[in-house]
Short mmCIF file of C-alpha atoms in Angstrom, two decimals:
data_model
loop_
_atom_site.label_atom_id
_atom_site.label_comp_id
_atom_site.label_asym_id
_atom_site.label_seq_id
_atom_site.Cartn_x
_atom_site.Cartn_y
_atom_site.Cartn_z
CA MET A 227 -31.21 106.20 -4.26
CA LEU A 228 -30.54 105.68 -0.67
CA ASN A 229 -33.47 107.94 0.24
CA LEU A 230 -35.68 105.81 -2.04
CA TYR A 231 -34.48 102.73 -0.32
CA LEU A 232 -35.07 104.18 3.10
CA ALA A 233 -38.52 105.28 2.12
CA LEU A 234 -39.15 101.86 0.68
CA LEU A 235 -37.90 100.25 3.86
CA LYS A 236 -39.99 102.67 6.00
CA TYR A 237 -43.17 101.85 4.19
CA LYS A 238 -42.57 98.44 3.31
CA ASP A 239 -45.68 97.26 5.08
CA HIS A 240 -47.87 99.54 3.20
CA LEU A 241 -46.00 98.63 -0.07
CA ILE A 242 -46.57 94.74 0.55
CA PHE A 243 -50.29 95.50 1.32
CA LEU A 244 -50.64 97.41 -2.02
CA ILE A 245 -48.89 94.62 -3.97
CA ALA A 246 -50.99 91.85 -2.28
CA LEU A 247 -54.26 93.83 -2.97
CA THR A 248 -53.22 94.48 -6.66
CA LEU A 249 -52.36 90.84 -7.29
CA SER A 250 -55.47 89.63 -5.67
CA LEU A 251 -57.66 91.91 -7.46
CA THR A 252 -55.97 91.14 -10.64
CA LEU A 253 -56.74 87.43 -10.00
CA LEU A 254 -60.40 88.36 -9.26
CA MET A 255 -60.78 90.24 -12.38
CA LYS A 256 -58.87 87.33 -14.44
CA ASN A 257 -61.08 84.61 -13.28
CA ASP A 258 -61.96 83.40 -16.82
CA SER A 259 -58.35 84.08 -18.30
CA PRO A 260 -57.19 80.85 -19.95
CA ASP A 261 -53.86 81.07 -18.22
CA VAL A 262 -55.48 81.16 -14.89
CA LEU A 263 -57.70 78.29 -15.86
CA ILE A 264 -54.60 76.30 -16.69
CA ILE A 265 -52.80 76.92 -13.71
CA ARG A 266 -55.94 76.23 -11.64
CA GLY A 267 -56.45 72.93 -13.63
CA LYS A 268 -52.86 71.95 -12.66
CA PHE A 269 -53.36 72.52 -9.14
CA SER A 270 -56.55 70.90 -9.06
CA ASP A 271 -54.74 67.92 -10.31
CA TYR A 272 -52.33 67.93 -7.40
CA PHE A 273 -54.99 68.96 -4.69
CA SER A 274 -57.19 65.91 -6.03
CA PHE A 275 -54.23 63.62 -5.81
CA VAL A 276 -53.56 64.57 -2.06
CA SER A 277 -57.04 64.34 -0.91
CA SER A 278 -58.04 61.24 -2.79
CA PRO A 279 -56.92 58.93 0.11
CA PHE A 280 -59.15 61.12 2.56
CA ALA A 281 -62.12 60.65 -0.08
CA TRP A 282 -61.49 57.01 -0.05
CA VAL A 283 -61.75 56.72 3.68
CA LYS A 284 -64.80 59.02 3.75
CA SER A 285 -66.64 56.81 0.87
CA MET A 286 -65.70 53.61 2.79
CA THR A 287 -67.33 54.68 6.00
CA GLN A 288 -70.56 55.66 4.19
CA LEU A 289 -70.20 52.49 1.84
CA GLN A 290 -72.39 50.26 4.13
CA GLU A 291 -75.10 52.82 4.54
CA GLU A 292 -75.22 53.40 0.91
CA THR A 293 -75.22 49.91 -0.16
CA GLN A 294 -78.46 49.38 2.12
CA LEU A 295 -79.99 52.39 0.47
CA LEU A 296 -79.20 51.06 -2.92
CA ARG A 297 -80.65 47.70 -2.08
CA GLU A 298 -83.88 49.29 -1.17
CA LYS A 299 -83.76 51.74 -4.28
CA ASN A 300 -82.95 48.49 -6.47
CA ILE A 301 -86.45 46.93 -5.19
CA GLN A 302 -88.31 50.25 -5.92
CA LEU A 303 -86.68 50.62 -9.19
CA THR A 304 -87.45 47.04 -10.22
CA LEU A 305 -91.14 47.56 -9.19
CA LYS A 306 -91.34 50.63 -11.15
CA LEU A 307 -89.48 49.28 -14.13
CA GLU A 308 -92.47 47.26 -15.26
CA SER A 309 -94.83 50.21 -15.22
CA ILE A 310 -92.12 52.41 -17.00
CA LEU A 311 -91.62 49.94 -19.83
CA THR A 312 -95.40 49.68 -20.49
CA ALA A 313 -95.58 53.61 -20.43
CA GLN A 314 -92.60 53.84 -22.89
CA LYS A 315 -94.08 51.50 -25.28
CA GLU A 316 -97.25 53.56 -25.05
CA ASN A 317 -95.01 56.76 -25.48
CA ASN A 318 -93.14 55.23 -28.69
CA ASP A 319 -96.65 54.48 -30.09
CA LEU A 320 -97.98 58.08 -29.47
CA ARG A 321 -94.71 59.61 -30.58
CA ASP A 322 -94.75 57.57 -33.83
CA LEU A 323 -98.29 58.78 -34.32
CA LEU A 324 -97.50 62.56 -33.71
CA GLY A 325 -94.55 62.06 -36.17
CA PHE A 326 -91.75 62.57 -33.60
CA LYS A 327 -88.69 61.31 -35.02
CA ARG A 328 -86.03 62.74 -32.93
CA GLU A 329 -85.05 61.53 -29.13
CA SER A 330 -82.66 62.97 -27.20
CA LYS A 331 -80.29 60.99 -24.82
CA LEU A 332 -77.60 62.21 -22.52
CA GLN A 333 -74.18 60.58 -21.98
CA LEU A 334 -73.19 60.60 -18.43
CA LEU A 335 -69.94 60.28 -16.67
CA ALA A 336 -69.93 59.23 -13.18
CA ALA A 337 -67.44 61.14 -10.75
CA ARG A 338 -66.62 61.13 -7.18
CA VAL A 339 -66.22 64.09 -5.13
CA VAL A 340 -62.81 64.09 -3.62
CA ASN A 341 -62.76 67.34 -2.07
CA MET A 342 -64.98 70.65 -1.39
CA GLY A 343 -62.31 73.30 -1.21
CA SER A 344 -60.96 74.99 1.80
CA SER A 345 -63.05 78.16 1.51
CA SER A 346 -65.47 79.12 4.49
CA ASN A 347 -68.42 78.96 1.94
CA LEU A 348 -69.08 76.12 -0.14
CA SER A 349 -69.10 77.05 -3.65
CA SER A 350 -67.31 74.25 -5.73
CA LEU A 351 -66.49 70.55 -5.76
CA THR A 352 -63.33 68.68 -6.88
CA LEU A 353 -64.14 65.73 -8.85
CA ASP A 354 -61.83 62.74 -9.54
CA ILE A 355 -62.28 62.78 -13.59
CA GLY A 356 -60.70 65.29 -15.84
CA SER A 357 -59.79 65.78 -19.58
CA LYS A 358 -58.43 62.45 -19.93
CA HIS A 359 -61.61 60.97 -19.29
CA GLY A 360 -63.35 63.30 -21.82
CA VAL A 361 -64.51 66.09 -19.46
CA LYS A 362 -64.47 69.50 -20.83
CA VAL A 363 -65.13 73.17 -19.40
CA ASP A 364 -68.81 74.22 -19.36
CA GLN A 365 -70.33 70.69 -18.98
CA PRO A 366 -73.60 70.43 -16.63
CA VAL A 367 -73.12 68.24 -13.40
CA LEU A 368 -76.20 66.47 -12.19
CA VAL A 369 -77.23 64.18 -9.37
CA PRO A 370 -80.61 62.42 -9.45
CA GLY A 371 -82.25 65.31 -7.84
CA GLY A 372 -81.37 67.73 -10.53
CA VAL A 373 -78.74 70.06 -11.78
CA ILE A 374 -76.07 71.17 -9.21
CA GLY A 375 -73.57 73.01 -11.28
CA LYS A 376 -71.13 72.97 -14.18
CA THR A 377 -67.49 72.25 -14.80
CA VAL A 378 -65.25 75.46 -14.72
CA VAL A 379 -61.67 74.14 -14.37
CA VAL A 380 -60.64 70.82 -15.95
CA GLY A 381 -57.38 69.23 -15.05
CA GLU A 382 -55.99 66.00 -16.76
CA TYR A 383 -57.33 63.94 -13.83
CA SER A 384 -59.59 66.27 -11.80
CA THR A 385 -62.23 68.69 -12.43
CA ILE A 386 -63.54 71.84 -10.40
CA ALA A 387 -67.28 72.03 -10.74
CA GLN A 388 -68.80 75.49 -9.94
CA LEU A 389 -71.96 74.73 -7.72
CA ILE A 390 -75.34 76.33 -8.12
CA ASN A 391 -74.92 78.30 -4.82
CA ASP A 392 -72.05 80.20 -6.30
CA VAL A 393 -72.46 84.16 -6.69
CA ASN A 394 -71.78 84.07 -10.44
CA TYR A 395 -74.08 81.10 -11.24
CA ARG A 396 -77.11 81.55 -13.44
CA LEU A 397 -79.13 79.02 -15.17
CA SER A 398 -81.66 79.26 -17.74
CA VAL A 399 -84.89 77.57 -16.71
CA ARG A 400 -88.32 76.83 -17.54
CA ILE A 401 -91.20 76.23 -15.30
CA LEU A 402 -93.73 73.22 -16.01
CA PRO A 403 -96.33 72.94 -16.95
CA SER A 404 -96.78 76.55 -17.73
CA GLY A 405 -93.61 76.95 -19.89
CA ASN A 406 -92.66 80.14 -18.61
CA ALA A 407 -88.84 80.73 -18.73
CA GLY A 408 -86.54 82.74 -16.62
CA ILE A 409 -83.13 82.92 -14.94
CA LEU A 410 -82.40 81.12 -11.93
CA GLN A 411 -79.92 82.40 -9.31
CA PHE A 412 -79.20 81.12 -5.68
CA VAL A 413 -80.64 82.90 -2.60
CA SER A 414 -80.20 80.70 0.32
CA GLU A 415 -79.27 77.41 1.54
CA GLY A 416 -81.47 74.97 -0.51
CA TYR A 417 -83.31 77.70 -2.35
CA CYS A 418 -83.09 79.57 -5.52
CA GLU A 419 -85.06 82.33 -7.10
CA ILE A 420 -86.48 82.89 -10.63
CA ARG A 421 -86.86 86.58 -11.38
CA GLU A 422 -88.54 88.53 -14.12
CA LEU A 423 -91.42 86.28 -14.58
CA GLN A 424 -94.60 88.05 -15.83
CA LYS A 425 -97.37 88.32 -13.17
CA ASN A 426 -99.93 86.91 -15.29
CA SER A 427 -97.88 83.63 -15.46
CA LEU A 428 -99.68 80.53 -14.45
CA ILE A 429 -97.10 79.22 -11.94
CA SER A 430 -98.28 77.32 -8.83
CA VAL A 431 -96.49 75.90 -5.84
CA GLY A 432 -95.36 72.54 -6.75
CA ASP A 433 -94.56 73.10 -10.42
CA LYS A 434 -91.55 71.67 -11.93
CA VAL A 435 -88.47 73.56 -12.87
CA VAL A 436 -86.16 72.23 -15.56
CA THR A 437 -83.65 73.58 -17.66
CA SER A 438 -84.74 75.50 -20.87
CA GLY A 439 -82.36 74.44 -23.43
CA PHE A 440 -81.68 78.03 -24.38
CA SER A 441 -77.99 77.92 -23.18
CA ASN A 442 -75.28 76.08 -24.89
CA ILE A 443 -74.16 74.29 -21.93
CA TYR A 444 -77.46 72.67 -20.59
CA PRO A 445 -79.60 70.37 -22.60
CA GLU A 446 -83.35 71.00 -22.15
CA ASN A 447 -85.66 69.33 -19.58
CA LEU A 448 -82.79 68.58 -16.83
CA PRO A 449 -84.62 68.48 -13.67
CA VAL A 450 -83.73 71.63 -11.60
CA GLY A 451 -86.12 71.61 -8.50
CA GLU A 452 -89.63 72.64 -7.86
CA VAL A 453 -91.53 75.96 -6.82
CA VAL A 454 -92.00 76.40 -3.25
CA GLU A 455 -93.29 80.07 -3.25
CA ILE A 456 -94.44 82.92 -5.38
CA ALA A 457 -94.30 86.34 -4.65
CA ASP A 458 -95.05 89.53 -6.65
CA GLU A 459 -92.59 92.33 -6.82
CA ARG A 460 -93.93 95.39 -5.49
CA ALA A 461 -94.59 98.21 -8.06
CA SER A 462 -93.70 95.88 -10.94
CA PHE A 463 -95.35 93.81 -13.39
CA GLN A 464 -93.15 90.74 -12.45
CA THR A 465 -93.35 88.15 -10.21
CA VAL A 466 -90.44 86.02 -8.32
CA ALA A 467 -90.83 82.24 -8.02
CA LYS A 468 -88.81 80.56 -5.18
CA VAL A 469 -87.40 77.23 -6.11
CA ARG A 470 -86.21 74.29 -3.82
CA ILE A 471 -83.04 72.80 -5.17
CA GLN A 472 -80.95 69.79 -4.21
CA PRO A 473 -80.89 70.41 -0.47
CA ASN A 474 -77.77 69.11 0.64
CA LEU A 475 -75.05 70.16 -1.59
CA GLY A 476 -72.28 69.66 1.22
CA ALA A 477 -73.15 65.89 1.55
CA LEU A 478 -72.50 64.83 -2.13
CA LEU A 479 -70.18 62.01 -2.64
CA ASN A 480 -70.94 61.13 -6.33
CA VAL A 481 -72.40 63.13 -9.24
CA PHE A 482 -72.59 62.90 -12.86
CA ILE A 483 -71.32 64.99 -15.48
CA VAL A 484 -72.96 65.37 -18.89
CA THR A 485 -70.47 64.86 -21.37
CA GLU A 486 -72.28 64.82 -24.60
CA GLU A 487 -76.08 64.98 -25.77
CA PHE A 488 -76.67 63.23 -28.90
CA ASP A 489 -79.64 63.15 -31.03
CA GLU A 490 -80.22 60.06 -32.92
CA VAL A 491 -82.73 59.82 -35.59
CA ASN A 492 -84.73 56.90 -35.23
CA MET B 1 -36.48 79.99 13.54
CA LYS B 2 -38.96 82.67 13.10
CA LEU B 3 -39.55 81.51 9.54
CA ILE B 4 -40.25 77.99 10.64
CA ASN B 5 -42.67 79.12 13.42
CA ILE B 6 -44.45 80.79 10.94
CA ILE B 7 -44.69 78.56 7.75
CA LEU B 8 -44.99 75.12 9.62
CA PRO B 9 -48.28 75.92 11.72
CA GLY B 10 -49.42 77.50 8.28
CA ILE B 11 -49.19 74.40 6.32
CA ALA B 12 -50.64 72.30 9.19
CA ILE B 13 -53.59 74.72 9.53
CA PHE B 14 -54.07 74.91 5.66
CA PHE B 15 -54.14 71.08 5.73
CA VAL B 16 -56.60 70.94 8.58
CA GLN B 17 -58.72 73.61 6.72
CA PHE B 18 -58.61 71.47 3.44
CA PHE B 19 -59.42 68.10 4.92
CA PHE B 20 -61.51 68.47 8.08
CA VAL B 21 -63.42 71.39 7.39
CA ASP B 22 -66.24 69.59 5.81
CA VAL B 23 -66.68 67.43 9.04
CA LEU B 24 -67.64 70.88 10.86
CA SER B 25 -69.81 72.08 8.11
CA LEU B 26 -73.10 73.47 9.35
CA LYS B 27 -75.63 74.20 6.50
CA MET B 28 -73.04 74.81 4.19
CA ILE B 29 -71.31 77.21 6.48
CA ARG B 30 -67.82 76.19 7.59
CA PRO B 31 -65.20 77.59 10.08
CA ASP B 32 -62.33 79.57 8.61
CA PHE B 33 -59.39 78.37 10.58
CA LEU B 34 -57.18 80.22 7.98
CA VAL B 35 -58.43 83.70 9.46
CA ILE B 36 -57.76 82.64 12.99
CA TYR B 37 -54.04 81.86 12.03
CA ILE B 38 -53.44 84.93 10.10
CA PHE B 39 -54.81 86.95 12.62
CA TYR B 40 -52.52 85.63 15.30
CA ILE B 41 -49.43 85.71 13.11
CA SER B 42 -49.95 89.39 12.54
CA LEU B 43 -50.66 90.04 16.08
CA ILE B 44 -47.32 88.32 17.02
CA TYR B 45 -45.06 89.17 14.12
CA GLY B 46 -46.44 92.35 12.72
CA LYS B 47 -47.96 93.25 9.32
CA THR B 48 -45.34 92.04 6.80
CA SER B 49 -45.34 88.28 8.02
CA GLY B 50 -49.05 88.36 8.41
CA MET B 51 -49.64 89.80 4.78
CA ILE B 52 -47.29 87.43 3.11
CA MET B 53 -48.73 84.44 4.76
CA GLY B 54 -52.37 85.76 4.43
CA PHE B 55 -51.84 86.20 0.72
CA THR B 56 -49.99 82.77 0.21
CA LEU B 57 -52.33 80.72 2.29
CA GLY B 58 -55.34 82.64 0.57
CA LEU B 59 -54.01 81.71 -2.94
CA LEU B 60 -53.48 78.18 -1.83
CA SER B 61 -57.10 77.95 -0.42
CA ASP B 62 -58.37 79.47 -3.78
CA LEU B 63 -56.15 76.94 -5.89
CA SER B 64 -57.65 73.91 -3.72
CA GLY B 65 -61.03 74.59 -5.41
CA VAL B 66 -63.35 77.43 -5.69
CA GLY B 67 -66.16 77.91 -8.10
CA SER B 68 -65.60 81.52 -9.22
CA LEU B 69 -64.21 84.71 -7.36
CA PHE B 70 -60.66 83.17 -7.59
CA GLY B 71 -58.50 85.40 -5.58
CA LEU B 72 -61.13 86.61 -2.96
CA ALA B 73 -59.30 84.54 -0.15
CA SER B 74 -55.89 86.06 -0.84
CA PHE B 75 -57.63 89.44 -0.96
CA SER B 76 -59.73 89.11 2.32
CA LEU B 77 -56.74 87.44 4.17
CA SER B 78 -54.34 90.16 3.00
CA ILE B 79 -56.72 92.91 4.34
CA THR B 80 -57.27 91.08 7.70
CA ALA B 81 -53.49 90.72 8.17
CA TYR B 82 -52.77 94.27 7.40
CA LEU B 83 -55.54 95.51 9.83
CA SER B 84 -54.59 93.03 12.59
CA GLY B 85 -50.88 94.33 12.14
CA PHE B 86 -52.10 97.49 13.64
CA LEU B 87 -52.70 95.71 16.93
CA HIS B 88 -49.21 94.19 17.07
CA GLY B 89 -47.95 95.07 20.46
CA LYS B 90 -50.78 97.40 21.22
CA TYR B 91 -52.37 95.48 24.01
CA GLU B 92 -50.62 97.59 26.76
CA ARG B 93 -50.94 100.83 25.07
CA LEU B 94 -54.81 100.44 24.19
CA LEU B 95 -57.80 100.26 26.68
CA PRO B 96 -58.73 96.52 26.69
CA TYR B 97 -62.17 97.01 25.56
CA ILE B 98 -60.90 99.12 22.53
CA PHE B 99 -58.38 96.37 21.93
CA HIS B 100 -61.18 93.75 21.91
CA ILE B 101 -63.50 95.83 19.90
CA ALA B 102 -60.90 96.25 17.44
CA TRP B 103 -60.12 92.54 16.81
CA ILE B 104 -63.70 91.39 16.79
CA SER B 105 -64.28 94.27 14.18
CA ILE B 106 -61.35 93.11 12.00
CA ILE B 107 -62.87 89.44 12.01
CA ALA B 108 -66.16 90.77 11.31
CA PHE B 109 -64.88 92.85 8.36
CA HIS B 110 -63.31 89.74 7.06
CA PHE B 111 -66.46 87.86 6.74
CA LEU B 112 -68.41 90.83 5.57
CA LEU B 113 -65.99 91.28 2.51
CA ILE B 114 -66.44 87.51 1.73
CA ALA B 115 -70.28 87.60 2.25
CA TYR B 116 -70.65 90.64 0.18
CA PHE B 117 -68.47 89.11 -2.63
CA ARG B 118 -70.01 85.85 -2.70
CA LEU B 119 -73.69 87.28 -1.99
CA GLN B 120 -73.62 90.40 -3.70
CA THR B 121 -77.01 89.83 -5.63
CA VAL B 122 -78.74 88.41 -2.36
CA PHE B 123 -77.48 91.74 -0.68
CA VAL B 124 -79.54 93.67 -3.05
CA SER B 125 -82.63 91.49 -3.34
CA ASP B 126 -82.92 90.36 0.22
CA PRO B 127 -80.58 91.87 2.54
CA GLN B 128 -82.02 90.06 5.40
CA ILE B 129 -80.68 86.66 4.37
CA PHE B 130 -77.44 88.39 3.37
CA TRP B 131 -76.86 89.68 6.88
CA LEU B 132 -78.19 86.50 8.39
CA HIS B 133 -75.52 84.54 6.53
CA TRP B 134 -72.95 87.07 7.57
CA LEU B 135 -73.56 86.81 11.21
CA MET B 136 -73.86 83.00 10.90
CA SER B 137 -70.40 82.53 9.22
CA PHE B 138 -68.96 85.26 11.47
CA SER B 139 -70.33 83.59 14.66
CA TYR B 140 -69.34 80.15 13.72
CA THR B 141 -65.71 80.91 13.10
CA MET B 142 -65.87 83.41 16.23
CA MET B 143 -66.87 80.20 18.28
CA PHE B 144 -63.48 78.51 17.43
CA PHE B 145 -61.81 81.77 17.91
CA LEU B 146 -62.98 81.90 21.51
CA ILE B 147 -61.94 78.19 22.10
CA THR B 148 -58.57 79.14 20.93
CA GLN B 149 -58.35 81.94 23.63
CA PHE B 150 -58.48 79.23 26.28
CA PHE B 151 -54.86 77.87 24.95
CA TYR B 152 -53.43 80.95 23.60
CA PRO B 153 -55.15 84.41 24.66
CA ILE B 154 -54.93 87.44 22.49
CA GLN B 155 -53.43 89.54 25.01
CA GLU B 156 -50.48 87.10 25.27
CA ALA B 157 -50.25 86.91 21.41
CA SER B 158 -50.24 90.73 21.20
CA ARG B 159 -47.23 91.12 23.50
CA ALA B 160 -45.46 87.90 22.37
CA GLU B 161 -42.65 89.41 20.56
CA VAL B 162 -42.73 92.57 22.63
CA THR B 163 -41.71 90.95 25.67
#
């Protein structure tokens, strides 16, 4: 017994190292375990509460600039509205003619970014709304530029959103107008790739990339980005499309969470 | 006293990392003050203190918000603390250039671990981007590491508890 104790004392450094490694690897492998998610949700609430004053100060300093931008945007949008209303009327008439009876609408929930985590690489955002506001796990997170991620951990008053640049993030997308579908994954800052596209696909630079609607998480046709480069894979029948996404994920202040998609029958 | 000397700066550095690291973000690459702190703690107080703090701060860092790979920070910081602990009190016994190569390699390895876990798909598809990302994140934190050297040189830290 004494020998064992002495051995433990002698090798305590290595023992602690092994324990720390085992615990860390267990956590890494149990990322999606419900228990881990509950703990993360609780802590997310605490951290969100602690960082909310800082987020408030940050947003106040940027408020003036944002107001000016919003005014300009407001004028532009007012001008656009007229033409959109005309187009909508025309669209409705054409839909009626074609017999389309379903129209999809999204229910969006505005959220403020309160924190971006403390990791040296940005891969998540903490938002100031949670399950009390109707947020659930696996709901899309958007900005006007397109999809930027999905909710992964939901506390009562805060949510952690996994960003598009996370290593495990995949998004089923469609390239328009050709309609080719593929899986999008992050490559480097501001850019993603869609791999495994057929070489004979009619894709060109500037094509829009939208969600395909194949997944249960993302409704179809949410904007994602646009194709900026197409490269053929050597010795393969496949091609790779490089896509530009929302460029500055690190400067986000406000985002939207798609809480519900409802189809209404006209 | 030793406990206070270790824990209080740890908490302070965690909050600095948590609140102010966004301000220093360059193209989504952010400095890692936690690794600098853990390295110094291991160098001054040895492996055990470094690993306990590394694991705890890593866990806190993961809990403060990470998309996936929850547990990666505690994993990498524990390894960094363990390796750095070998340099505890060794400055006088090793050749200076070996000592400096050793600590720089440990920090480089820390970032390699993080980059590999985070960008494993990029590592396969485009190694050039992977290595560039690793170099950038490593160099950015090293810049702050070198600034810290002016206030508390590593050789002093290494013999801090010995003398």
